XYZ file of C-alpha atoms in Angstrom:
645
model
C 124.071 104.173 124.806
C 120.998 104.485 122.379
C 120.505 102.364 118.981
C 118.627 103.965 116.193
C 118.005 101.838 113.026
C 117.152 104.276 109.909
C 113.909 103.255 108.278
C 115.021 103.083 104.928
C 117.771 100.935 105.848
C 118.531 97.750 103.507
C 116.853 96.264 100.267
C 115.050 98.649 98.050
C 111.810 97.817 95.726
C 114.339 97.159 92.746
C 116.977 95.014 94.271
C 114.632 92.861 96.566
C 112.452 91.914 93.323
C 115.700 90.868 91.992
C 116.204 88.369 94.871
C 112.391 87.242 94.154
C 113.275 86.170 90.751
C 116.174 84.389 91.254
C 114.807 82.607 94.452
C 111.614 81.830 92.293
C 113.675 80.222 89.285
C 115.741 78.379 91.309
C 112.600 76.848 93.329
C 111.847 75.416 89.726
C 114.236 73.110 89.360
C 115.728 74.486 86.271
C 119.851 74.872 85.828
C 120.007 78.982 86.414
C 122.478 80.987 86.210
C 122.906 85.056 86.627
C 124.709 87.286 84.446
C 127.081 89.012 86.676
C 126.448 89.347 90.438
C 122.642 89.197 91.117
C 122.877 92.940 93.546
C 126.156 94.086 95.009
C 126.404 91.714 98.181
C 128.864 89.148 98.489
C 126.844 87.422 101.054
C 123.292 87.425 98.688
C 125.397 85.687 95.734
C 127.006 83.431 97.981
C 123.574 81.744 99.353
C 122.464 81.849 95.382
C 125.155 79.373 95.091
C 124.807 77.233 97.624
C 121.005 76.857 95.809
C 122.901 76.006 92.781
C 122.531 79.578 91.393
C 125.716 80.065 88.926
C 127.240 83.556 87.792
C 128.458 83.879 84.383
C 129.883 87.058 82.773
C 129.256 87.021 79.061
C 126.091 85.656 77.371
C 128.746 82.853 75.629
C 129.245 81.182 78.610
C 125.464 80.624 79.466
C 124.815 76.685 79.416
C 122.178 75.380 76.941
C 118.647 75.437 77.955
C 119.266 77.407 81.245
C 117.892 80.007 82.604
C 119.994 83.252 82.176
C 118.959 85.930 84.843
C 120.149 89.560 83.656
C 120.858 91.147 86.815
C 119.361 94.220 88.542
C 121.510 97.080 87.366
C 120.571 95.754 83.732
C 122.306 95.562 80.454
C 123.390 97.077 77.476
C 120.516 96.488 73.909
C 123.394 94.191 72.006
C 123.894 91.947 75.233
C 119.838 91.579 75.885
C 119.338 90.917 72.054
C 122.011 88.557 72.502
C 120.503 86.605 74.976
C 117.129 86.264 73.093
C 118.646 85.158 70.113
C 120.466 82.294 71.820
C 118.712 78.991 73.514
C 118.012 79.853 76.676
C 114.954 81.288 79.004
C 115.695 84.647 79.592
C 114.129 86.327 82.842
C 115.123 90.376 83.108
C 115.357 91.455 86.765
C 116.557 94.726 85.683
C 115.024 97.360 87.943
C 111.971 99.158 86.903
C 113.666 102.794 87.609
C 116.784 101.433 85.715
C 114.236 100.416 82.763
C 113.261 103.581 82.482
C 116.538 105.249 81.930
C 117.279 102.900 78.975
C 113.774 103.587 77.973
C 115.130 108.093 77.997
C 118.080 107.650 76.376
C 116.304 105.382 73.182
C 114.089 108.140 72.754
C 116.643 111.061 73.137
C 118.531 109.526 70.548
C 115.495 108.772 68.159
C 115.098 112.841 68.588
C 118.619 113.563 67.953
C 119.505 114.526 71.591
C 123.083 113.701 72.577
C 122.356 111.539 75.765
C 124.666 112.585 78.667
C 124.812 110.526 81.562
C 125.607 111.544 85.269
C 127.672 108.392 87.485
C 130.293 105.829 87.385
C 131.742 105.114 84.463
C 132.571 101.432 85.460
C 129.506 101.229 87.427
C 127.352 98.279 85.766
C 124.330 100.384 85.669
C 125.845 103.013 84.080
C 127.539 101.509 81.539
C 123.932 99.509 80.696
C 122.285 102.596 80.039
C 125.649 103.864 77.705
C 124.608 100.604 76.125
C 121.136 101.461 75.119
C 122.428 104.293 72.325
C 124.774 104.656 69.863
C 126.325 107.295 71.532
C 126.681 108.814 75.051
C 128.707 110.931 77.173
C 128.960 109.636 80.957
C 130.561 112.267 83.743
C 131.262 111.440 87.236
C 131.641 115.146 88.454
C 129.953 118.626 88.060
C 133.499 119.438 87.133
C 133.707 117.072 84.247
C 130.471 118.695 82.850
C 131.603 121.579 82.912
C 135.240 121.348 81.210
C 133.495 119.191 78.577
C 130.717 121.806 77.850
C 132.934 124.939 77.784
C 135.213 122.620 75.601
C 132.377 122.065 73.074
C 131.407 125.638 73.221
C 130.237 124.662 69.391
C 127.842 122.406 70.292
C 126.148 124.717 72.588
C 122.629 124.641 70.427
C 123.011 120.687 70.213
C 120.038 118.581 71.680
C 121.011 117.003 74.991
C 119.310 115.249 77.119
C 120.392 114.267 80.790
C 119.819 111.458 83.186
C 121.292 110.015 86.606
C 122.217 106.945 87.708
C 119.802 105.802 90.063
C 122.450 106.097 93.073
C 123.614 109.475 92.517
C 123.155 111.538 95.100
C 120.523 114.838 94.970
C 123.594 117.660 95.518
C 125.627 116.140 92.660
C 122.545 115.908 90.180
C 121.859 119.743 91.181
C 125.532 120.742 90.652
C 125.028 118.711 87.339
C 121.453 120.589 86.347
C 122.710 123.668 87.168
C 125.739 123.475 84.532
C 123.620 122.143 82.047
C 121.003 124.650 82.178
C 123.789 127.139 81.506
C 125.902 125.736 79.181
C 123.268 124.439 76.522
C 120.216 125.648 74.645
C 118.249 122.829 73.961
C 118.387 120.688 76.639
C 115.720 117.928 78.321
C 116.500 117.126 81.977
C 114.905 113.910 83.488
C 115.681 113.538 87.441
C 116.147 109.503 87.359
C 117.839 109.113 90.986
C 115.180 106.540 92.733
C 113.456 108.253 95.395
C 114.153 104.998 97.486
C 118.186 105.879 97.373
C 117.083 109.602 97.880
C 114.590 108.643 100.511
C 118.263 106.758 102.259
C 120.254 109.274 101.592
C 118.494 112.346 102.942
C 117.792 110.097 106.488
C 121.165 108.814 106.748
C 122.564 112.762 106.680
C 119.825 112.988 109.373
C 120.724 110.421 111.661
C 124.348 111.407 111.499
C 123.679 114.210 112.395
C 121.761 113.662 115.576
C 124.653 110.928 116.698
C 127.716 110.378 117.808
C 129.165 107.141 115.530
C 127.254 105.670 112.442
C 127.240 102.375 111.195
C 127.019 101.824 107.608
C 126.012 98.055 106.718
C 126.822 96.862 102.777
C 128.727 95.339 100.702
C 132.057 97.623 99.968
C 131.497 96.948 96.138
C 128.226 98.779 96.397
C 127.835 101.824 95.200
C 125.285 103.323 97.031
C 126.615 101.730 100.316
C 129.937 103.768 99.377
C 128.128 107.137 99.082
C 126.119 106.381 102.184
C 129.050 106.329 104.033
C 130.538 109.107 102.456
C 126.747 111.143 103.323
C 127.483 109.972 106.869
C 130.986 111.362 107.376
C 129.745 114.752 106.400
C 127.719 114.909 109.353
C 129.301 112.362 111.657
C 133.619 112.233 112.364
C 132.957 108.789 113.945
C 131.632 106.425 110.855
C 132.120 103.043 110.301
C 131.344 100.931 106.973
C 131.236 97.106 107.781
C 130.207 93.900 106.006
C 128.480 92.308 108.755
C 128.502 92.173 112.515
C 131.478 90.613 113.053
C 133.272 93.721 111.824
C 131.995 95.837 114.536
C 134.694 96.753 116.926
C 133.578 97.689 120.521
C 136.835 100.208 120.991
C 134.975 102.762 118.323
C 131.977 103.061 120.607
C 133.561 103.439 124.094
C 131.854 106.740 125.530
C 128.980 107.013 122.540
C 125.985 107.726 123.890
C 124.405 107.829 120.711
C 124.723 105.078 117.416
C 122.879 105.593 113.838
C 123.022 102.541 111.653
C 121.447 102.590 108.269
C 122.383 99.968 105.266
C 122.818 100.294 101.640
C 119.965 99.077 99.016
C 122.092 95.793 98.825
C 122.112 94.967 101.943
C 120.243 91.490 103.443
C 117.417 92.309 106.519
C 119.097 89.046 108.152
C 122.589 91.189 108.272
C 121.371 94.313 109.255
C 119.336 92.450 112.387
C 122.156 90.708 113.338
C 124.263 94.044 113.453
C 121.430 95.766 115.628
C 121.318 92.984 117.974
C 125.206 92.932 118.601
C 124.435 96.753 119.002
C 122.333 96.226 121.480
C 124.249 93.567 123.281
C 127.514 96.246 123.399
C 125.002 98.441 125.498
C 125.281 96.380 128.020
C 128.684 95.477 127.697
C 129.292 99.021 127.865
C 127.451 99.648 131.090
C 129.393 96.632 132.951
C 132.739 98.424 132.522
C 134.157 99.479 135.720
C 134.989 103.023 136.445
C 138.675 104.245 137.532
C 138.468 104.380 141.447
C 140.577 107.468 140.922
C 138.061 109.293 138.962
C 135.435 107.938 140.588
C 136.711 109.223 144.165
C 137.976 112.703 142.540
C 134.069 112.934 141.181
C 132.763 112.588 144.405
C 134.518 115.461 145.888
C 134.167 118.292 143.062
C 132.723 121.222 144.436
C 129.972 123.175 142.979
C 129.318 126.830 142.664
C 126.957 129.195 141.759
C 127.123 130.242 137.965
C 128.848 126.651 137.006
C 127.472 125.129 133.798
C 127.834 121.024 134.808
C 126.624 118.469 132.618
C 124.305 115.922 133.848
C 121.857 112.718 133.454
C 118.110 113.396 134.174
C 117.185 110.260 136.839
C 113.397 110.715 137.131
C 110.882 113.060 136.439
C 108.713 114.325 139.418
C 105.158 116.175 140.303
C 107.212 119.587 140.714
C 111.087 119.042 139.867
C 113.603 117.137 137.151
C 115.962 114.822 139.483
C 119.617 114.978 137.843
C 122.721 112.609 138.730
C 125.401 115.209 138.632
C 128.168 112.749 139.377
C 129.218 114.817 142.696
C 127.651 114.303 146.434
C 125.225 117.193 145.507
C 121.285 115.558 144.485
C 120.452 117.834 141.944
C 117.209 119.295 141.125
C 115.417 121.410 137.980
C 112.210 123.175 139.528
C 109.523 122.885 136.755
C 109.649 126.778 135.640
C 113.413 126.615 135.188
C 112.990 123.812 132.898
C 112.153 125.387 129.609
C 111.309 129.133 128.521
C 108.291 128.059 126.999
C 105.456 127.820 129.733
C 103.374 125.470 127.348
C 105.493 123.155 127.491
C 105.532 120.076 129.953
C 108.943 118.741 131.491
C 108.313 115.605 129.716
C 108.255 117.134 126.384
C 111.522 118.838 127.084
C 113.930 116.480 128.473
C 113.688 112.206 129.404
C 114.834 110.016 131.568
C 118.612 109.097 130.720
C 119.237 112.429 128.196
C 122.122 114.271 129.137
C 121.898 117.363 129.389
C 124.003 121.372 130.341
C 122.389 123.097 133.008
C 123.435 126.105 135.096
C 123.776 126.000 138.407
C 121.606 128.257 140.805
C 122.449 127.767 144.300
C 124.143 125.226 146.330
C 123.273 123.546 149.611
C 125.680 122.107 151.190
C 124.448 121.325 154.684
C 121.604 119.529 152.926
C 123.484 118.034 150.134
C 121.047 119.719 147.429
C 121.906 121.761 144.069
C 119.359 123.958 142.006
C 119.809 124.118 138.783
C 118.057 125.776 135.806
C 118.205 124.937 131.957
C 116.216 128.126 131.042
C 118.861 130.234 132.467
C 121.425 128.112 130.271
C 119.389 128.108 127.562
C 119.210 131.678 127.796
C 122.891 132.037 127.764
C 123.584 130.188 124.808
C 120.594 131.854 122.394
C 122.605 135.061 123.400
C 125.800 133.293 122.443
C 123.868 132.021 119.011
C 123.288 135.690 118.800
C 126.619 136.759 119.032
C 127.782 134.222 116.685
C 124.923 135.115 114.052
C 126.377 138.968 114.372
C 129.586 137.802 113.424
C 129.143 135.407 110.648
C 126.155 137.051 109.584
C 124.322 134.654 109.435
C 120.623 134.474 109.597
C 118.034 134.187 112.176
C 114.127 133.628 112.384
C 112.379 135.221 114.641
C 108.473 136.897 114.990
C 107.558 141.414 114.923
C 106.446 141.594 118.338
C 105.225 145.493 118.207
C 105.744 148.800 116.312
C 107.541 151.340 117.535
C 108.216 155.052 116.351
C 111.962 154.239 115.159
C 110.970 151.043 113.226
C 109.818 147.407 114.582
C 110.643 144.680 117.654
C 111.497 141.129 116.882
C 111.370 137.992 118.950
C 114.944 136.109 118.548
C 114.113 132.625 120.857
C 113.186 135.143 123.627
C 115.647 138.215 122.930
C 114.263 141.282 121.733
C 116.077 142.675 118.443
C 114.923 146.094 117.641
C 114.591 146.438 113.317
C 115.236 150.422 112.570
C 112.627 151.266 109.915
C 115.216 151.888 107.500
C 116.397 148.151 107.600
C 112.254 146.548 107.867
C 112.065 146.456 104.194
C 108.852 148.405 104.321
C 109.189 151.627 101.473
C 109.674 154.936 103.381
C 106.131 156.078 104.586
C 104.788 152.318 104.584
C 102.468 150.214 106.705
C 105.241 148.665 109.277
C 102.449 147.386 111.573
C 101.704 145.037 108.467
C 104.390 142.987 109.907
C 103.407 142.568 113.611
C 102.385 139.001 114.299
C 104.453 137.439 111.273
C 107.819 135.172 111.144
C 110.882 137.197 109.886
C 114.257 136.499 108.339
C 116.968 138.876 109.711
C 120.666 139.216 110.066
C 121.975 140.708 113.316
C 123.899 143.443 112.558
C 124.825 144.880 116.214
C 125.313 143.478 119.783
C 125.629 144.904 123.165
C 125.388 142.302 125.971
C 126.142 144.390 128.768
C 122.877 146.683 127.832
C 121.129 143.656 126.322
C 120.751 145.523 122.913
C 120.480 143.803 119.546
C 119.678 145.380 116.208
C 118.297 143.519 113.226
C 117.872 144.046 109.470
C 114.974 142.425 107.428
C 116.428 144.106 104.490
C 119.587 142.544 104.933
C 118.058 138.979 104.251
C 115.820 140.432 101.139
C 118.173 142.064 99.630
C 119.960 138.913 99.736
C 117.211 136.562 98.220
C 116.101 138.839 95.529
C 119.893 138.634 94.476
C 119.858 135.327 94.471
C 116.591 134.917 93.197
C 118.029 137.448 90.128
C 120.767 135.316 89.379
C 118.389 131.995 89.364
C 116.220 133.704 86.822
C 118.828 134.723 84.259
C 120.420 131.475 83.973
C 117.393 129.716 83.687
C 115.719 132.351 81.452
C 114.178 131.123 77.974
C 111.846 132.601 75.753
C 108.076 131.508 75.906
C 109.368 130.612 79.827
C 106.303 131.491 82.279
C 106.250 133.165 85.363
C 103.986 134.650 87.848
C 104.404 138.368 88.738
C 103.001 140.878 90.517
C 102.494 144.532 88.753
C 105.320 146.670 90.245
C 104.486 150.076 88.275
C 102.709 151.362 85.143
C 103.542 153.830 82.700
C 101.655 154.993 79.564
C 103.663 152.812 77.589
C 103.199 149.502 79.655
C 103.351 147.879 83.069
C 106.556 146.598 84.813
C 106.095 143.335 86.280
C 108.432 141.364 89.166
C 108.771 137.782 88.486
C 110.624 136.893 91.692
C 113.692 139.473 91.939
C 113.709 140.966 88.452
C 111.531 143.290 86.560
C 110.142 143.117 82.964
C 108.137 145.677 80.628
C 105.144 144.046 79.302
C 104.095 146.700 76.422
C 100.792 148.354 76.207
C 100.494 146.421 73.116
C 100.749 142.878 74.489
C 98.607 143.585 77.758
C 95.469 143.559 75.604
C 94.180 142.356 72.552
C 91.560 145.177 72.668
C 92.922 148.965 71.542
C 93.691 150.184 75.130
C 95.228 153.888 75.782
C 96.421 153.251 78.812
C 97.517 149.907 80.918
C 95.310 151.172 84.249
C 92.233 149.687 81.818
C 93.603 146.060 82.306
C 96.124 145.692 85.198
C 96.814 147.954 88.801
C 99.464 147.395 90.812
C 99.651 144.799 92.906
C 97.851 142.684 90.913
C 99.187 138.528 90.656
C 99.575 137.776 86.641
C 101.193 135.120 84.867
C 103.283 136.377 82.152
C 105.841 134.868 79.659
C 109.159 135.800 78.006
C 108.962 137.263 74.753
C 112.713 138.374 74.660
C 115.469 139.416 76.767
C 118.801 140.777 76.597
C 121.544 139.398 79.082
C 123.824 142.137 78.656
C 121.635 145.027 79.865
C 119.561 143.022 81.986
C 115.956 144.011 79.528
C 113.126 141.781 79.409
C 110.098 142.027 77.522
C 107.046 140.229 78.615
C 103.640 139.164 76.903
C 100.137 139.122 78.829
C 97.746 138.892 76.351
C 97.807 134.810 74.903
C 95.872 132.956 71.771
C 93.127 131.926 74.177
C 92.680 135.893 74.848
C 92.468 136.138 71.621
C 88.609 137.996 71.123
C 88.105 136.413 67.741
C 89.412 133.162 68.955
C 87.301 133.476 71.991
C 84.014 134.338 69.141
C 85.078 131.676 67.004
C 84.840 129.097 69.782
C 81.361 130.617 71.268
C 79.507 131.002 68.226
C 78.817 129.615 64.872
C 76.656 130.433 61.639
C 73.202 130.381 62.689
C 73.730 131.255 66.244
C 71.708 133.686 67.841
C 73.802 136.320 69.876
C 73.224 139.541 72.345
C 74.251 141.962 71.008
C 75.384 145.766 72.034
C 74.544 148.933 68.965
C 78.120 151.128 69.329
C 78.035 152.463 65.778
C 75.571 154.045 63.832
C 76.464 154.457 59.581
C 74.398 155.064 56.877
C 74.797 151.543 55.346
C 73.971 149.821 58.818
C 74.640 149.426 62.483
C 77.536 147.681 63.896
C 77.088 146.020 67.307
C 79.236 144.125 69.771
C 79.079 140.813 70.687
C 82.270 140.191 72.680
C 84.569 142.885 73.699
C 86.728 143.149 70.938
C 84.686 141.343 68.735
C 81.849 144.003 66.485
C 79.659 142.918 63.529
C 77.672 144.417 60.999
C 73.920 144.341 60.335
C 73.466 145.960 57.101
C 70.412 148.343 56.802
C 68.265 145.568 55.075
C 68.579 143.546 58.214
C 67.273 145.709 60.529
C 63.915 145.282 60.694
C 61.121 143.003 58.308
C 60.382 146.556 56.291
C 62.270 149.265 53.759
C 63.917 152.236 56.016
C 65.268 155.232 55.399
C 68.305 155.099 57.566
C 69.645 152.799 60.636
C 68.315 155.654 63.746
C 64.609 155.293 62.502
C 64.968 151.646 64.964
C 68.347 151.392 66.428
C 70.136 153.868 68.885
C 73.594 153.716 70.357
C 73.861 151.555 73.686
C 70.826 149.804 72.868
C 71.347 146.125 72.930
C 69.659 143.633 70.809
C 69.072 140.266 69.682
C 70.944 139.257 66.455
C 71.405 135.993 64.204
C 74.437 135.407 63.131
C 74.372 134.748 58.822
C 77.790 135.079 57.963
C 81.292 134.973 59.627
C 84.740 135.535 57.277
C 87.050 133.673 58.955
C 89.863 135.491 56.474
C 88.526 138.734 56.912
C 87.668 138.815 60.423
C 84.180 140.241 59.237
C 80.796 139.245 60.706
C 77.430 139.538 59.304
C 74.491 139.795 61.741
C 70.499 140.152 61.230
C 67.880 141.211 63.215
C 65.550 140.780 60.261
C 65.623 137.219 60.175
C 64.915 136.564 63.807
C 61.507 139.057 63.362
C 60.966 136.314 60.241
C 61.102 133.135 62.478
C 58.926 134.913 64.947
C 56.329 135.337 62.165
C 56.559 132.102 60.681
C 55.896 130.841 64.283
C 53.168 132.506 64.853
């Protein structure tokens, strides 16, 4: 049996500067006590007070002159104000992350925002960070949300504001964002689980799954320790949640070969040694036991045949074969190029000495005692069995476009071949299909025939799929002013229509430019990557309207911020009129120079020096800002030259 210890197992940074402080107050030689239990472990408090470390519950019952630890979950503003208000020394081991959340839920009230809190009710955290506003609604379930917000279908415009408790776990808080984001308006969303718990949480689900029985070391009291075990039974039927080592019982593990054992945030690194160590000691126990004689002796004389799948332990490793203990009087044997399907692969990076593993038996020798065995060929079997059960749930597989063929494209499935029709590739009719050799690829198997060893595939399947998904995500998350990036589907002479991840908007001629444009080709093609943003939309028929052009685009705001009175510009003649020439200095952006400005002497009319196209050096005299009107000279800079001279 193996022993894996999760990395993340035991005190996090919040809970183990808790300890500090109290350890570092006591050292003083002050009377201290701790207002409630320091963290959530019997064990923790109970060493506190053999170092003369007393609890108390209310701020009343906090002796003169001590010093009155508030504990890590924290506490509510009219039991800290309390505290500082009364004769005593007041050191706040509240955790950082926890600080924060009081810190949220001040402000969202200060703005008017109705905080709404996602955890226990009678958690002591939770009810801290109630305790930091006037008003609060707390929800242990998605389900709660929800009933509450469709009850106060009212308040739908009010200001909320959301937060977590800090041991929530990530699938809840989604559940809980999700509802949110649906049911309200206005709405500011602040992820406050600590990444510590989330870190725990997402390794623990890991672990279990990989093994056979969990351990779960923590207080029972403790939150998070409860919803680590809970994580843990997801994944793993055989989980047990124990105080210490002495609660381990040896029965649970008889015939695990493999033990997980992570620890809540609570949870002392002296316990969760001692529980590895009495781990470790049950290995051996373990391996002491003596056999049955009965099974024993009926082991020794099972036969073996050709096309058996046995299940054996690898014993050694070898220059050109895997030695496995089959349990029978055969010595079995994997030659190297029946070990994997993958030739770059090394035995050693496939299997170790003392995995079990399934292998498929090849031939036997009986006369020499011998047994060949593949786990390729088993291998094999099963990826056509993972097929077969991917057909049927349709579910979907990854695989890689090996070639291009007239009828469509071939796939790679973990060595079978699925053929993709064309009409399922998700390439438009008379499109590039070779553009997908060489690349990964989603599917869903949509036919099998394991007698002719014929599978067919659909790409489409699995797109048509995520842009459905990815339709729904955008309209319940859809605001206006929201940006996305697109990419230009199709144009029209009255705009461009623009994908922003599985639905299409119309951004308007009129908002792709700030410049008069007859026809969107002059500023977007398709296939071009823009970043757009809602302008309006209309749930019911499934419309939105998008806007390209932005203030910064903006050709006088682009001038303004450029140039100034005074400034000397080149400029471009596109307009020729009796009373003067005007001439462009940005796209978008033309001003005038009045026929007295043109040159240092009396003309007749504007062509006698300027032409159309010609581009010149002007001096900006006059902008109105109001007006949008610009007033340029080439007369004054002809002046300066001759004053230089």
């Amino acid at each position: 049996m193996s022993v894996t210890l999760a990395k993340y197992a035991g005190f996090c940074f919040g809970v183990n500067r808790a300890v500090e402080l109290v350890e570092n107050a006591a050292a003083k030689g002050r009377q201290v006590v701790t207002l409630g239990p320091i963290i959530h472990n019997h064990h923790v408090v109970e060493h506190f007070e053999q170092m003369g470390v007393g609890v108390i519950q209310t701020p009343e019952e906090a002796p003169a002159g001590a010093t009155v630890i508030i504990r890590s979950h924290g506490v509510g503003r009219a039991i800290y104000e309390k505290l500082e208000s009364m004769n005593v020394q007041l050191v706040d081991a509240t955790c950082p992350f926890v600080k924060r959340i009081h810190k949220l839920v001040r402000e969202a009230e200060a703005e008017n925002r109705l905080p709404i809190i996602i955890g226990t009710r009678t958690h002591p955290e939770v009810m801290a960070i109630a305790g930091w506003c006037s008003r609060s609604e707390i929800f242990e379930t998605p389900e709660e949300l929800e009933r509450w917000a469709l009850a106060e279908e009212s308040c739908r415009n009010q200001p909320v504001c959301m937060v977590s408790q800090t041991t929530s776990t990530e699938a809840l808080w989604r559940k809980c964002e999700k509802i949110l984001k649906k049911q309200f308006t206005n709405y500011k969303i602040f992820d406050t689980i600590c990444k510590a718990t989330e870190y725990r949480q997402k390794e623990a689900a890991i672990l279990a799954e990989r093994c056979q029985a969990m351990v779960v070391v923590g207080d029972t009291n403790s939150s998070n320790t409860g919803r680590l075990a809970m994580i843990c039974r997801e994944h793993c039927e055989n989980v047990v949640l124990i105080d210490q080592a002495s609660e381990l019982d040896l029965a649970a593990f008889q015939g695990v070969h493999h033990v997980g054992i992570t620890a809540g945030a609570s949870t002392p690194a002296w316990i969760i040694k001692e529980v590895n160590k009495t781990m470790s000691e049950l290995k051996t126990v373990e391996t002491a036991q003596e056999e049955n004689f009965a099974d024993m002796l009926e082991q020794s004389i099972k036969t073996l045949n050709t096309g058996d799948k046995v299940t054996g332990i690898v014993t050694s490793i070898g220059t050109t074969e895997v030695q496995i203990d089959l349990g029978t009087k055969h010595a079995g044997y994997i030659p190297y190029d029946e070990v994997s399907n993958d030739p770059s692969l090394k035995p050693e990076d496939v299997v170790k000495v003392g995995d079990e593993i399934e292998v498929f038996v090849v031939r036997v020798n009986d006369q020499e005692g011998t047994c060949q065995l593949s786990k390729k060929k088993l291998d094999g079997l099963k990826v056509w069995d993972d097929i077969m059960v991917a057909c049927e749930n349709k579910t979907v597989v990854e695989g890689t476009v090996t070639e291009e063929n007239k009828g469509g494209v071939v796939a790679n499935v973990k060595g079978v071949r699925v053929f993709i029709p064309a009409s399922q590739s998700g390439i438009a009719k008379g499109g590039d299909m070779a553009s997908l050799v060489g690349k990964p690829a989603k599917m869903k198997i949509t036919e099998v025939n394991r007698a002719r060893r014929r599978v067919i595939g659909s790409i489409r399947a699995v797109t048509a799929e995520a842009r459905k998904a990815a339709f729904e995500k955008i309209w319940s998350e859809i605001e206006v002013g929201k940006k996305y990036q697109g990419v230009v589907k199709s144009l029209t002479s009255y705009g461009a229509f623009v994908d922003i991840g599985g639905v299409d908007g119309m951004v308007h001629v009129s908002e792709l430019s700030w410049n008069r444009i007859k026809n969107p080709a002059e500023v977007v093609k398709v296939g071009d990557e823009i970043e757009v943003f809602v302008l309006s939309f209309d749930t019911e028929k499934h419309k939105i309207s998008l806007g390209y052009k932005t203030a910064e685009m903006n050709p006088w705001t682009q001038f303004t911020s450029k140039y100034a009175v005074g400034d000397v510009a080149k400029a471009k003649i596109v307009k020729l009129m009796t009373f003067g020439a005007f001439a462009e200095i940005l796209p978008g952006v033309d001003g005038l120079i009045h026929i007295s400005q043109i040159a240092d002497r009396r003309i007749g009319k504007p062509e006698e020096v300027l032409s159309e196209g010609q581009e010149v050096d002007v001096k900006i005299i006059d902008v109105d800002a109001e007006h949008k009107r610009i007033s340029l000279s080439i007369r004054a800079l002809l002046a300066e030259e001759t004053d230089a001279e």
